[in-house]
């Protein structure tokens, strides 16, 4: 789960993020991104293209967490959706 709301990037940061995502690829079952807006969509597209993988974007942490649990096929034994809601934050609508 990656929260990007309010973040900025340079070409160097974008390259480092792409390299990190590629390096971690064998260990990742699913990815979810929250809070993409404005020029962050360019970074999202570049990293998705480099990984040759769609990176799903969500408007809320809760929606992303629910999707990630679905991708796992089974919720962890300590998964508590009520607690998830207490951690949630909502971001402005994506551009």
Coordinates of N, CA, C and O in Angstrom, one line a residue:
X1 N 0.9 -1.2 0.0 CA 0.0 0.0 0.0 C 0.9 1.2 0.0 O 1.8 1.4 0.9
X2 N 0.7 2.1 -1.0 CA 1.5 3.3 -1.1 C 0.6 4.5 -1.1 O -0.3 4.6 -1.9
X3 N 0.9 5.4 -0.2 CA 0.2 6.7 -0.1 C 1.0 7.8 -0.7 O 2.2 8.0 -0.3
X4 N 0.5 8.4 -1.8 CA 1.3 9.4 -2.5 C 0.7 10.8 -2.4 O 1.3 11.7 -3.0
X5 N -0.4 11.0 -1.7 CA -1.0 12.3 -1.7 C 0.0 13.4 -1.1 O 0.7 13.2 -0.2
X6 N 0.1 14.5 -1.9 CA 1.0 15.6 -1.4 C 2.4 15.4 -1.7 O 3.2 16.3 -1.5
X7 N 2.8 14.3 -2.3 CA 4.2 14.0 -2.6 C 4.6 14.7 -3.9 O 3.8 14.9 -4.8
X8 N 5.9 14.9 -4.1 CA 6.4 15.4 -5.3 C 7.5 14.5 -5.8 O 8.0 13.7 -5.0
X9 N 8.0 14.7 -7.0 CA 9.1 13.9 -7.5 C 9.9 14.6 -8.5 O 9.5 15.6 -9.1
X10 N 11.1 14.1 -8.6 CA 12.0 14.6 -9.6 C 12.3 13.4 -10.5 O 12.0 12.2 -10.2
X11 N 13.0 13.6 -11.7 CA 13.4 12.4 -12.5 C 14.2 11.4 -11.7 O 14.0 10.2 -11.9
X12 N 15.1 11.9 -10.8 CA 15.9 11.0 -10.0 C 15.0 10.1 -9.1 O 15.2 8.9 -8.9
X13 N 14.1 10.8 -8.4 CA 13.2 10.1 -7.5 C 12.3 9.1 -8.3 O 12.1 7.9 -7.8
X14 N 11.8 9.5 -9.4 CA 11.0 8.6 -10.2 C 11.8 7.4 -10.6 O 11.3 6.2 -10.5
X15 N 13.1 7.5 -11.0 CA 13.9 6.4 -11.4 C 14.2 5.5 -10.2 O 14.2 4.3 -10.3
X16 N 14.4 6.1 -9.0 CA 14.6 5.3 -7.8 C 13.3 4.5 -7.4 O 13.4 3.3 -7.0
X17 N 12.2 5.1 -7.6 CA 10.9 4.4 -7.3 C 10.7 3.3 -8.2 O 10.3 2.2 -7.9
X18 N 11.0 3.5 -9.5 CA 10.9 2.5 -10.5 C 11.8 1.3 -10.2 O 11.4 0.1 -10.3
X19 N 13.0 1.6 -9.9 CA 14.0 0.6 -9.6 C 13.6 -0.2 -8.3 O 13.7 -1.4 -8.3
X20 N 13.1 0.5 -7.3 CA 12.7 -0.2 -6.1 C 11.5 -1.1 -6.4 O 11.5 -2.3 -5.9
X21 N 10.5 -0.6 -7.1 CA 9.4 -1.5 -7.5 C 9.8 -2.7 -8.3 O 9.3 -3.8 -8.0
X22 N 10.7 -2.5 -9.2 CA 11.2 -3.7 -10.0 C 11.9 -4.7 -9.1 O 11.8 -5.9 -9.2
X23 N 12.8 -4.1 -8.2 CA 13.5 -5.0 -7.3 C 12.6 -5.8 -6.4 O 12.9 -7.0 -6.1
X24 N 11.5 -5.2 -5.9 CA 10.6 -5.9 -5.0 C 9.6 -6.8 -5.7 O 8.9 -7.5 -5.0
X25 N 9.5 -6.7 -7.0 CA 8.5 -7.4 -7.8 C 8.3 -8.9 -7.4 O 7.2 -9.3 -7.2
X26 N 9.4 -9.6 -7.2 CA 9.2 -11.1 -6.9 C 8.6 -11.3 -5.5 O 8.0 -12.4 -5.3
X27 N 8.6 -10.3 -4.7 CA 8.1 -10.5 -3.3 C 6.7 -9.9 -3.1 O 6.1 -9.9 -2.0
X28 N 6.1 -9.3 -4.1 CA 4.8 -8.5 -4.0 C 3.7 -9.3 -4.7 O 3.8 -9.7 -5.9
X29 N 2.7 -9.6 -3.9 CA 1.5 -10.3 -4.5 C 0.5 -9.3 -5.1 O -0.2 -9.6 -6.1
X30 N 0.4 -8.1 -4.5 CA -0.5 -7.0 -5.0 C 0.0 -5.7 -4.6 O 0.7 -5.6 -3.5
X31 N -0.3 -4.7 -5.3 CA 0.0 -3.3 -5.0 C -1.2 -2.5 -5.1 O -2.1 -2.7 -5.9
X32 N -1.3 -1.4 -4.2 CA -2.4 -0.5 -4.3 C -1.8 0.9 -3.9 O -1.0 1.0 -3.1
X33 N -2.3 1.9 -4.7 CA -1.8 3.2 -4.5 C -3.0 4.1 -4.2 O -4.1 4.0 -4.7
X34 N -2.8 5.1 -3.2 CA -3.8 6.0 -2.8 C -3.4 7.4 -2.9 O -2.2 7.7 -2.5
X35 N -4.2 8.3 -3.4 CA -4.0 9.7 -3.4 C -3.3 10.3 -4.6 O -2.7 11.3 -4.6
X36 N -3.4 9.6 -5.8 CA -2.7 10.1 -7.0 C -3.5 11.3 -7.6 O -4.8 11.2 -7.7
X37 N -2.8 12.3 -7.9 CA -3.5 13.5 -8.6 C -2.4 14.3 -9.4 O -1.2 14.1 -9.2
X38 N -2.9 15.1 -10.2 CA -2.0 16.0 -11.0 C -0.9 15.2 -11.7 O -1.1 14.2 -12.4
X39 N 0.3 15.8 -11.6 CA 1.5 15.2 -12.3 C 1.9 13.8 -11.7 O 2.6 13.1 -12.3
X40 N 1.3 13.4 -10.6 CA 1.6 12.1 -10.0 C 1.1 11.0 -11.0 O 1.6 9.9 -11.0
X41 N 0.1 11.4 -11.8 CA -0.4 10.4 -12.8 C 0.7 10.1 -13.8 O 0.8 9.0 -14.4
X42 N 1.6 11.1 -14.1 CA 2.7 10.8 -15.0 C 3.7 9.8 -14.4 O 4.1 8.8 -15.1
X43 N 4.0 10.0 -13.1 CA 4.8 9.0 -12.4 C 4.2 7.6 -12.4 O 4.8 6.6 -12.6
X44 N 2.9 7.6 -12.1 CA 2.1 6.3 -12.1 C 2.2 5.6 -13.4 O 2.5 4.4 -13.5
X45 N 2.0 6.4 -14.5 CA 2.1 5.8 -15.8 C 3.5 5.3 -16.1 O 3.6 4.2 -16.7
X46 N 4.5 6.0 -15.8 CA 5.9 5.6 -16.0 C 6.3 4.3 -15.3 O 6.9 3.4 -15.8
X47 N 5.9 4.3 -14.0 CA 6.2 3.1 -13.2 C 5.4 1.9 -13.7 O 5.9 0.8 -13.8
X48 N 4.1 2.1 -14.0 CA 3.3 1.0 -14.5 C 3.9 0.5 -15.8 O 4.0 -0.8 -16.0
X49 N 4.3 1.4 -16.7 CA 4.9 0.9 -18.0 C 6.2 0.2 -17.8 O 6.4 -0.9 -18.4
X50 N 7.1 0.7 -16.9 CA 8.3 0.0 -16.6 C 8.2 -1.4 -16.0 O 8.9 -2.3 -16.3
X51 N 7.1 -1.5 -15.2 CA 6.9 -2.8 -14.6 C 6.0 -3.7 -15.5 O 5.9 -4.9 -15.2
X52 N 5.5 -3.1 -16.5 CA 4.5 -3.8 -17.4 C 3.4 -4.5 -16.6 O 3.1 -5.6 -16.7
X53 N 2.9 -3.6 -15.7 CA 1.9 -4.1 -14.7 C 0.9 -2.9 -14.4 O 1.4 -1.8 -14.2
X54 N -0.3 -3.2 -14.4 CA -1.3 -2.1 -14.0 C -1.2 -1.9 -12.4 O -1.1 -2.9 -11.7
X55 N -1.1 -0.7 -12.0 CA -1.0 -0.4 -10.6 C -2.3 0.3 -10.2 O -2.5 1.4 -10.5
X56 N -3.2 -0.5 -9.5 CA -4.5 0.1 -9.2 C -4.4 1.3 -8.2 O -3.6 1.3 -7.3
X57 N -5.2 2.3 -8.5 CA -5.3 3.5 -7.7 C -6.6 3.6 -7.0 O -7.7 3.3 -7.7
X58 N -6.6 4.0 -5.8 CA -7.8 4.1 -5.0 C -7.9 5.5 -4.4 O -6.9 6.1 -4.1
X59 N -9.2 5.9 -4.1 CA -9.4 7.2 -3.5 C -9.2 7.2 -2.0 O -8.9 8.2 -1.4
X60 N -9.4 6.0 -1.4 CA -9.3 5.9 0.1 C -8.4 4.8 0.5 O -8.3 3.8 -0.2
X61 N -7.8 4.9 1.7 CA -7.0 3.8 2.2 C -7.9 2.6 2.5 O -7.5 1.5 2.2
X62 N -9.1 2.8 3.0 CA -10.0 1.7 3.2 C -10.3 0.9 2.0 O -10.3 -0.3 2.0
X63 N -10.6 1.6 0.9 CA -10.9 0.8 -0.4 C -9.7 0.1 -0.8 O -9.8 -1.1 -1.3
X64 N -8.5 0.7 -0.7 CA -7.2 0.0 -1.1 C -7.0 -1.2 -0.2 O -6.6 -2.3 -0.7
X65 N -7.2 -1.1 1.1 CA -6.9 -2.2 2.0 C -7.9 -3.3 1.8 O -7.5 -4.5 1.8
X66 N -9.2 -3.0 1.5 CA -10.1 -4.0 1.2 C -9.8 -4.8 -0.1 O -9.8 -6.0 -0.1
X67 N -9.3 -4.1 -1.1 CA -8.9 -4.7 -2.3 C -7.7 -5.6 -2.1 O -7.6 -6.7 -2.7
X68 N -6.7 -5.1 -1.4 CA -5.6 -5.9 -1.1 C -5.9 -7.2 -0.4 O -5.4 -8.3 -0.7
X69 N -6.8 -7.2 0.6 CA -7.3 -8.4 1.3 C -7.9 -9.3 0.3 O -7.7 -10.5 0.3
X70 N -8.8 -8.8 -0.6 CA -9.4 -9.6 -1.6 C -8.3 -10.3 -2.5 O -8.5 -11.5 -2.8
X71 N -7.3 -9.6 -2.8 CA -6.2 -10.2 -3.7 C -5.5 -11.3 -3.0 O -5.0 -12.3 -3.6
X72 N -5.4 -11.3 -1.6 CA -4.8 -12.3 -0.9 C -5.6 -13.6 -0.9 O -5.1 -14.7 -0.6
X73 N -6.9 -13.4 -1.2 CA -7.8 -14.6 -1.2 C -8.4 -15.0 0.1 O -9.3 -15.7 0.2
X74 N -7.8 -14.4 1.2 CA -8.3 -14.7 2.5 C -7.7 -13.6 3.5 O -6.5 -13.3 3.4
X75 N -8.5 -13.1 4.3 CA -8.1 -12.1 5.2 C -7.2 -12.7 6.3 O -7.4 -13.9 6.7
X76 N -6.1 -12.0 6.7 CA -5.3 -12.5 7.8 C -6.1 -12.7 9.1 O -7.1 -12.0 9.2
X77 N -5.7 -13.6 9.9 CA -6.5 -13.8 11.1 C -6.7 -12.6 12.0 O -7.7 -12.5 12.7
X78 N -5.8 -11.6 11.9 CA -5.9 -10.4 12.7 C -6.6 -9.3 12.0 O -6.6 -8.1 12.4
X79 N -7.2 -9.5 10.8 CA -7.8 -8.5 10.0 C -9.1 -8.0 10.6 O -10.0 -8.8 10.9
X80 N -9.2 -6.7 10.9 CA -10.3 -6.1 11.5 C -10.8 -4.9 10.7 O -10.2 -3.9 10.9
X81 N -11.8 -5.1 9.9 CA -12.2 -3.9 9.1 C -12.6 -2.7 9.9 O -12.4 -1.6 9.5
X82 N -13.1 -2.9 11.1 CA -13.5 -1.8 12.0 C -12.2 -0.9 12.3 O -12.3 0.3 12.3
X83 N -11.1 -1.6 12.6 CA -9.9 -0.9 12.9 C -9.4 -0.2 11.6 O -8.9 0.9 11.7
X84 N -9.5 -0.8 10.5 CA -9.1 -0.2 9.2 C -9.8 1.1 9.0 O -9.2 2.1 8.7
X85 N -11.1 1.2 9.4 CA -11.9 2.4 9.2 C -11.4 3.5 10.1 O -11.4 4.7 9.7
X86 N -10.8 3.2 11.3 CA -10.3 4.2 12.1 C -9.0 4.8 11.6 O -8.6 5.9 12.0
X87 N -8.3 4.1 10.7 CA -7.1 4.5 10.2 C -7.3 5.3 8.9 O -6.3 5.8 8.3
X88 N -8.5 5.2 8.3 CA -8.7 5.7 7.0 C -8.6 7.2 6.9 O -8.9 8.0 7.8
X89 N -8.2 7.7 5.7 CA -8.2 9.1 5.4 C -8.7 9.1 3.9 O -8.4 8.2 3.2
X90 N -9.4 10.1 3.5 CA -9.9 10.3 2.2 C -9.2 11.4 1.5 O -8.9 12.5 2.1
X91 N -8.9 11.2 0.2 CA -8.2 12.2 -0.5 C -9.1 12.8 -1.5 O -10.1 12.2 -1.9
X92 N -8.8 14.0 -2.0 CA -9.6 14.6 -3.0 C -9.8 13.7 -4.3 O -8.9 12.9 -4.5
X93 N -10.8 13.9 -5.0 CA -11.1 13.1 -6.2 C -9.9 13.2 -7.1 O -9.3 14.3 -7.3
X94 N -9.5 12.1 -7.7 CA -8.4 12.1 -8.6 C -8.7 12.9 -9.9 O -9.8 13.0 -10.3
X95 N -7.6 13.4 -10.4 CA -7.8 14.2 -11.7 C -8.1 13.4 -12.9 O -7.8 12.2 -12.9

